Amino acid sequence: MIRKLNLSNFYRAISQRQLQTTSRFFASNPEESKDFTHFGYETVRTDEKTEKVHKVFENVAEKYDLMNDAMSMGVHRLWKDILLERFYPTLGTKLLDVAGGTGDIAFRYINYINKLNKAHPDSQKKSSVTILDINQNMLDVGMARAERLGYKTTEEIDINWVCGNAEELPLESNQFTAYTIAFGIRNVTHVDKALREAYRILKPGGRFMCLEFSHIENNETLQWIYDQYSFQIIPPMGQILASQWQPYQYLVESIRKFPKQPDFKEMIQEAGFKHVTYENLTFGVCAIHSGFKL
């Protein structure tokens, strides 16, 4: 009798065995534990993860938006729309959008600001958006999209593109009024460093907003369905549409390794942010975390 392989349980088993192995290694080599982190379910040296993540997105840059639509059945667009609604930017906002290479959040922000400028034609407040990404290939895709769609610097809004690392932002302190990062922070090697950098570059009163894949809460049936889709559908879909299996295998694994909503909230608070909250979207498949620098 041939049993159907449950890949969700299979990958969980791999993760558990790997965690046990890694834990034993750390126990016998405690001075080394700080030098290792996770890349999906793989344990790697911390100095390797940034390059591995860079290569993942370098390989999929051209197909990134196509795959986002296919994997989420277009729902990621609604999640990003909700992020902008919760953000509620005003004229004069200086936004830093991190890991925003393809421009999805930035273009929504520009549209929002353009509508406000039309409603308030006498406003003298100039807004801006700086799109930062560690991967130049992603930025190239975003800049090409911006040119094609007609997004450019005007008298009302400045648009800047910067290649840089979220953990070491090449930007001055206290200069932005808002910081957004959508589906990018789980790829950062040291999330705590990225959060501290977000706090550093924000002005007092500035807002941090993060949209990220998260964890379904208290629904075993939905979790089972989500696991089946994640592990049995998404990597093969990546192979078919983008000729890339491994980046999408990494995607679903990295989501499981990311902290749960309350734990990530605590990390944001530890970075210095106040009034930190989170909102689940689609049963917790993703979540919006928000905090303020006071």
Short mmCIF file of C-alpha atoms in Angstrom, two decimals:
data_model
loop_
_atom_site.label_atom_id
_atom_site.label_comp_id
_atom_site.label_asym_id
_atom_site.label_seq_id
_atom_site.Cartn_x
_atom_site.Cartn_y
_atom_site.Cartn_z
CA MET A 1 0.00 0.00 0.00
CA ILE A 2 1.42 3.36 -1.05
CA ARG A 3 0.84 6.20 1.40
CA LYS A 4 0.65 9.79 0.21
CA LEU A 5 3.57 11.75 1.60
CA ASN A 6 2.53 14.59 3.89
CA LEU A 7 5.18 17.19 3.08
CA SER A 8 4.06 19.49 5.87
CA ASN A 9 4.86 16.85 8.49
CA PHE A 10 7.99 15.90 6.59
CA TYR A 11 9.39 19.43 6.73
CA ARG A 12 8.38 19.81 10.36
CA ALA A 13 10.30 16.63 11.14
CA ILE A 14 13.33 17.96 9.31
CA SER A 15 13.06 21.21 11.23
CA GLN A 16 12.80 19.41 14.57
CA ARG A 17 15.79 17.18 13.82
CA GLN A 18 17.80 20.14 12.61
CA LEU A 19 16.88 22.14 15.69
CA GLN A 20 17.98 19.24 17.93
CA THR A 21 21.26 18.93 16.06
CA THR A 22 21.87 22.66 16.19
CA SER A 23 20.97 22.80 19.88
CA ARG A 24 23.46 20.02 20.64
CA PHE A 25 26.13 21.88 18.69
CA PHE A 26 25.42 25.10 20.56
CA ALA A 27 25.44 23.29 23.88
CA SER A 28 28.89 21.89 23.20
CA ASN A 29 30.11 25.12 21.57
CA PRO A 30 28.34 27.94 23.44
CA GLU A 31 30.77 30.57 22.23
CA GLU A 32 29.76 29.77 18.63
CA SER A 33 25.96 30.08 18.99
CA LYS A 34 25.92 33.81 18.27
CA ASP A 35 27.60 33.11 14.95
CA PHE A 36 24.75 30.99 13.56
CA THR A 37 21.25 31.78 12.38
CA HIS A 38 18.57 30.22 10.20
CA PHE A 39 18.07 30.41 6.45
CA GLY A 40 14.66 28.82 6.22
CA TYR A 41 15.12 25.47 7.98
CA GLU A 42 18.84 25.45 7.24
CA THR A 43 21.32 26.53 9.93
CA VAL A 44 23.96 28.86 8.48
CA ARG A 45 26.64 31.19 9.75
CA THR A 46 25.32 34.71 10.31
CA ASP A 47 27.83 36.12 7.84
CA GLU A 48 26.40 33.81 5.15
CA LYS A 49 22.70 34.62 5.45
CA THR A 50 22.79 38.09 3.92
CA GLU A 51 24.50 36.76 0.80
CA LYS A 52 22.10 33.81 0.56
CA VAL A 53 19.06 36.10 0.81
CA HIS A 54 20.64 38.48 -1.70
CA LYS A 55 21.06 35.62 -4.18
CA VAL A 56 17.47 34.45 -3.68
CA PHE A 57 16.01 37.80 -4.66
CA GLU A 58 18.57 38.41 -7.37
CA ASN A 59 17.36 35.22 -9.03
CA VAL A 60 13.64 35.98 -8.80
CA ALA A 61 13.59 39.77 -9.28
CA GLU A 62 12.06 39.71 -12.77
CA LYS A 63 9.29 37.30 -11.73
CA TYR A 64 8.76 38.66 -8.21
CA ASP A 65 5.39 40.36 -8.81
CA LEU A 66 4.07 37.52 -10.95
CA MET A 67 4.87 35.02 -8.22
CA ASN A 68 3.34 37.20 -5.51
CA ASP A 69 0.10 37.29 -7.47
CA ALA A 70 0.14 33.55 -8.13
CA MET A 71 1.03 32.50 -4.57
CA SER A 72 -1.49 34.75 -2.84
CA MET A 73 -4.09 34.71 -5.63
CA GLY A 74 -3.77 38.48 -5.68
CA VAL A 75 -4.53 38.92 -1.97
CA HIS A 76 -1.11 40.48 -1.29
CA ARG A 77 -2.40 43.56 -3.14
CA LEU A 78 -5.28 43.89 -0.69
CA TRP A 79 -2.90 43.46 2.27
CA LYS A 80 -0.72 46.28 0.92
CA ASP A 81 -3.77 48.48 0.37
CA ILE A 82 -4.77 47.89 3.98
CA LEU A 83 -1.26 48.81 5.13
CA LEU A 84 -1.60 52.19 3.39
CA GLU A 85 -5.05 52.70 4.90
CA ARG A 86 -3.69 52.04 8.39
CA PHE A 87 -0.66 54.23 7.65
CA TYR A 88 -2.87 57.16 6.62
CA PRO A 89 -0.05 59.43 5.39
CA THR A 90 -0.45 63.20 5.31
CA LEU A 91 1.07 65.88 3.09
CA GLY A 92 4.66 66.49 4.08
CA THR A 93 5.31 62.89 5.09
CA LYS A 94 8.89 61.72 4.55
CA LEU A 95 8.65 57.96 4.04
CA LEU A 96 11.43 55.39 4.05
CA ASP A 97 10.22 52.15 2.46
CA VAL A 98 12.71 49.38 3.25
CA ALA A 99 12.97 46.16 1.21
CA GLY A 100 10.69 47.93 -1.24
CA GLY A 101 12.71 47.39 -4.41
CA THR A 102 9.86 46.72 -6.83
CA GLY A 103 7.96 49.79 -5.65
CA ASP A 104 4.68 48.22 -4.54
CA ILE A 105 4.36 50.23 -1.32
CA ALA A 106 6.04 53.36 -2.69
CA PHE A 107 3.69 53.59 -5.67
CA ARG A 108 0.66 53.24 -3.42
CA TYR A 109 2.05 55.98 -1.21
CA ILE A 110 2.67 58.26 -4.21
CA ASN A 111 -0.89 57.73 -5.46
CA TYR A 112 -2.20 58.54 -1.99
CA ILE A 113 -0.13 61.74 -1.76
CA ASN A 114 -1.13 62.79 -5.29
CA LYS A 115 -4.81 62.53 -4.33
CA LEU A 116 -4.18 64.65 -1.23
CA ASN A 117 -2.38 67.27 -3.33
CA LYS A 118 -5.32 67.46 -5.72
CA ALA A 119 -7.67 67.91 -2.77
CA HIS A 120 -5.40 70.61 -1.27
CA PRO A 121 -3.88 72.45 -4.27
CA ASP A 122 -2.63 75.33 -2.11
CA SER A 123 -0.55 73.15 0.17
CA GLN A 124 3.11 74.10 0.37
CA LYS A 125 4.15 70.83 2.03
CA LYS A 126 6.45 68.63 -0.01
CA SER A 127 6.36 64.89 0.57
CA SER A 128 9.02 62.31 -0.22
CA VAL A 129 9.63 58.60 -0.47
CA THR A 130 12.97 56.82 -0.33
CA ILE A 131 12.88 53.24 -1.57
CA LEU A 132 15.70 51.17 -0.08
CA ASP A 133 16.62 47.60 -0.94
CA ILE A 134 19.72 45.49 -0.41
CA ASN A 135 19.39 44.02 -3.89
CA GLN A 136 20.16 46.23 -6.89
CA ASN A 137 18.30 43.85 -9.21
CA MET A 138 15.09 44.48 -7.28
CA LEU A 139 15.68 48.23 -7.41
CA ASP A 140 16.29 48.04 -11.15
CA VAL A 141 12.92 46.32 -11.58
CA GLY A 142 11.26 49.00 -9.45
CA MET A 143 12.87 51.89 -11.30
CA ALA A 144 11.86 50.40 -14.65
CA ARG A 145 8.29 50.06 -13.39
CA ALA A 146 8.33 53.64 -12.10
CA GLU A 147 9.46 54.94 -15.49
CA ARG A 148 6.87 52.85 -17.29
CA LEU A 149 4.06 54.00 -14.98
CA GLY A 150 5.12 57.64 -14.94
CA TYR A 151 6.26 57.92 -11.32
CA LYS A 152 8.94 60.60 -11.02
CA THR A 153 10.04 63.44 -8.78
CA THR A 154 7.76 66.48 -9.00
CA GLU A 155 7.28 69.76 -7.15
CA GLU A 156 5.00 67.92 -4.74
CA ILE A 157 7.01 64.76 -4.06
CA ASP A 158 10.61 63.57 -4.13
CA ILE A 159 11.37 59.95 -5.13
CA ASN A 160 14.74 58.42 -4.29
CA TRP A 161 16.16 54.93 -4.79
CA VAL A 162 18.91 53.65 -2.48
CA CYS A 163 20.77 50.34 -2.35
CA GLY A 164 21.47 49.54 1.28
CA ASN A 165 21.20 47.11 4.17
CA ALA A 166 18.31 47.42 6.65
CA GLU A 167 20.75 46.58 9.46
CA GLU A 168 23.08 49.47 8.60
CA LEU A 169 21.02 52.15 6.87
CA PRO A 170 23.22 54.59 4.90
CA LEU A 171 21.02 57.44 6.12
CA GLU A 172 21.19 60.17 8.76
CA SER A 173 19.33 59.88 12.06
CA ASN A 174 16.01 61.59 12.81
CA GLN A 175 15.10 62.49 9.22
CA PHE A 176 12.00 60.42 8.30
CA THR A 177 8.45 60.67 9.60
CA ALA A 178 7.53 57.11 8.62
CA TYR A 179 9.22 53.76 8.00
CA THR A 180 7.50 50.90 6.19
CA ILE A 181 8.72 47.41 5.41
CA ALA A 182 6.49 44.87 3.64
CA PHE A 183 7.42 41.18 3.50
CA GLY A 184 11.07 41.98 4.06
CA ILE A 185 11.99 41.93 7.71
CA ARG A 186 11.97 38.14 8.04
CA ASN A 187 14.82 38.07 5.50
CA VAL A 188 17.05 40.25 7.67
CA THR A 189 19.86 38.42 9.45
CA HIS A 190 19.61 40.44 12.67
CA VAL A 191 16.02 41.64 13.03
CA ASP A 192 16.85 43.46 16.26
CA LYS A 193 19.47 45.55 14.45
CA ALA A 194 17.02 46.44 11.69
CA LEU A 195 14.46 47.55 14.28
CA ARG A 196 17.02 49.72 16.06
CA GLU A 197 17.99 51.27 12.72
CA ALA A 198 14.32 51.99 12.01
CA TYR A 199 14.11 53.75 15.36
CA ARG A 200 17.30 55.72 14.69
CA ILE A 201 16.32 57.24 11.36
CA LEU A 202 12.80 58.23 12.46
CA LYS A 203 12.06 61.66 13.83
CA PRO A 204 10.40 61.87 17.26
CA GLY A 205 6.73 61.16 16.59
CA GLY A 206 7.65 59.01 13.58
CA ARG A 207 5.83 55.76 12.86
CA PHE A 208 7.14 52.26 12.15
CA MET A 209 4.86 49.95 10.15
CA CYS A 210 5.64 46.38 9.16
CA LEU A 211 3.56 44.07 6.98
CA GLU A 212 4.85 40.52 7.24
CA PHE A 213 3.75 36.92 6.86
CA SER A 214 2.87 35.66 10.30
CA HIS A 215 1.16 32.77 12.10
CA ILE A 216 -2.43 31.53 12.09
CA GLU A 217 -3.74 31.61 15.63
CA ASN A 218 -5.89 28.92 17.26
CA ASN A 219 -7.22 27.24 14.14
CA GLU A 220 -5.73 23.78 13.54
CA THR A 221 -7.87 23.03 10.48
CA LEU A 222 -6.90 26.23 8.71
CA GLN A 223 -3.28 25.72 9.73
CA TRP A 224 -3.29 22.25 8.15
CA ILE A 225 -4.73 23.63 4.89
CA TYR A 226 -2.20 26.46 4.91
CA ASP A 227 0.69 24.03 5.47
CA GLN A 228 -0.43 21.80 2.61
CA TYR A 229 -0.66 24.76 0.26
CA SER A 230 2.64 26.24 1.43
CA PHE A 231 4.81 23.13 1.13
CA GLN A 232 3.12 21.21 -1.66
CA ILE A 233 1.99 24.00 -4.00
CA ILE A 234 4.21 27.08 -3.66
CA PRO A 235 7.67 25.56 -4.44
CA PRO A 236 6.39 23.69 -7.53
CA MET A 237 4.60 26.88 -8.61
CA GLY A 238 7.89 28.72 -8.32
CA GLN A 239 9.54 26.13 -10.54
CA ILE A 240 6.79 26.40 -13.16
CA LEU A 241 6.39 30.20 -13.28
CA ALA A 242 9.88 31.41 -12.37
CA SER A 243 12.06 28.34 -13.02
CA GLN A 244 13.11 28.62 -9.38
CA TRP A 245 12.26 26.05 -6.69
CA GLN A 246 14.68 26.90 -3.88
CA PRO A 247 13.71 30.58 -3.37
CA TYR A 248 10.10 29.59 -2.78
CA GLN A 249 11.07 26.67 -0.58
CA TYR A 250 13.01 29.23 1.44
CA LEU A 251 9.96 31.52 1.47
CA VAL A 252 7.63 29.05 3.15
CA GLU A 253 10.31 27.92 5.59
CA SER A 254 11.28 31.48 6.54
CA ILE A 255 7.66 32.27 7.40
CA ARG A 256 7.58 29.39 9.90
CA LYS A 257 10.82 30.58 11.50
CA PHE A 258 9.65 34.17 11.94
CA PRO A 259 8.54 35.15 15.48
CA LYS A 260 4.87 34.92 16.37
CA GLN A 261 2.89 38.13 16.59
CA PRO A 262 3.26 38.78 20.37
CA ASP A 263 6.98 37.92 20.25
CA PHE A 264 7.63 40.28 17.35
CA LYS A 265 5.64 42.98 19.15
CA GLU A 266 7.98 42.58 22.11
CA MET A 267 11.03 42.90 19.84
CA ILE A 268 9.68 46.18 18.45
CA GLN A 269 9.16 47.46 21.98
CA GLU A 270 12.70 46.46 22.94
CA ALA A 271 13.98 48.60 20.06
CA GLY A 272 12.43 51.62 21.78
CA PHE A 273 9.04 51.97 20.08
CA LYS A 274 5.93 52.84 22.08
CA HIS A 275 2.21 52.13 21.60
CA VAL A 276 3.11 48.97 19.67
CA THR A 277 0.14 47.06 18.28
CA TYR A 278 -0.51 44.38 15.69
CA GLU A 279 -3.46 43.46 13.49
CA ASN A 280 -3.95 40.06 11.92
CA LEU A 281 -5.00 39.85 8.28
CA THR A 282 -6.55 36.72 6.76
CA PHE A 283 -6.61 34.83 10.08
CA GLY A 284 -2.98 35.69 10.79
CA VAL A 285 -1.48 34.56 7.48
CA CYS A 286 0.07 38.01 7.65
CA ALA A 287 0.00 40.81 10.20
CA ILE A 288 0.59 44.55 10.41
CA HIS A 289 2.74 45.69 13.34
CA SER A 290 2.85 49.38 14.22
CA GLY A 291 4.85 51.46 16.70
CA PHE A 292 5.84 55.07 17.37
CA LYS A 293 9.10 56.78 18.26
CA LEU A 294 8.21 59.19 21.06
#
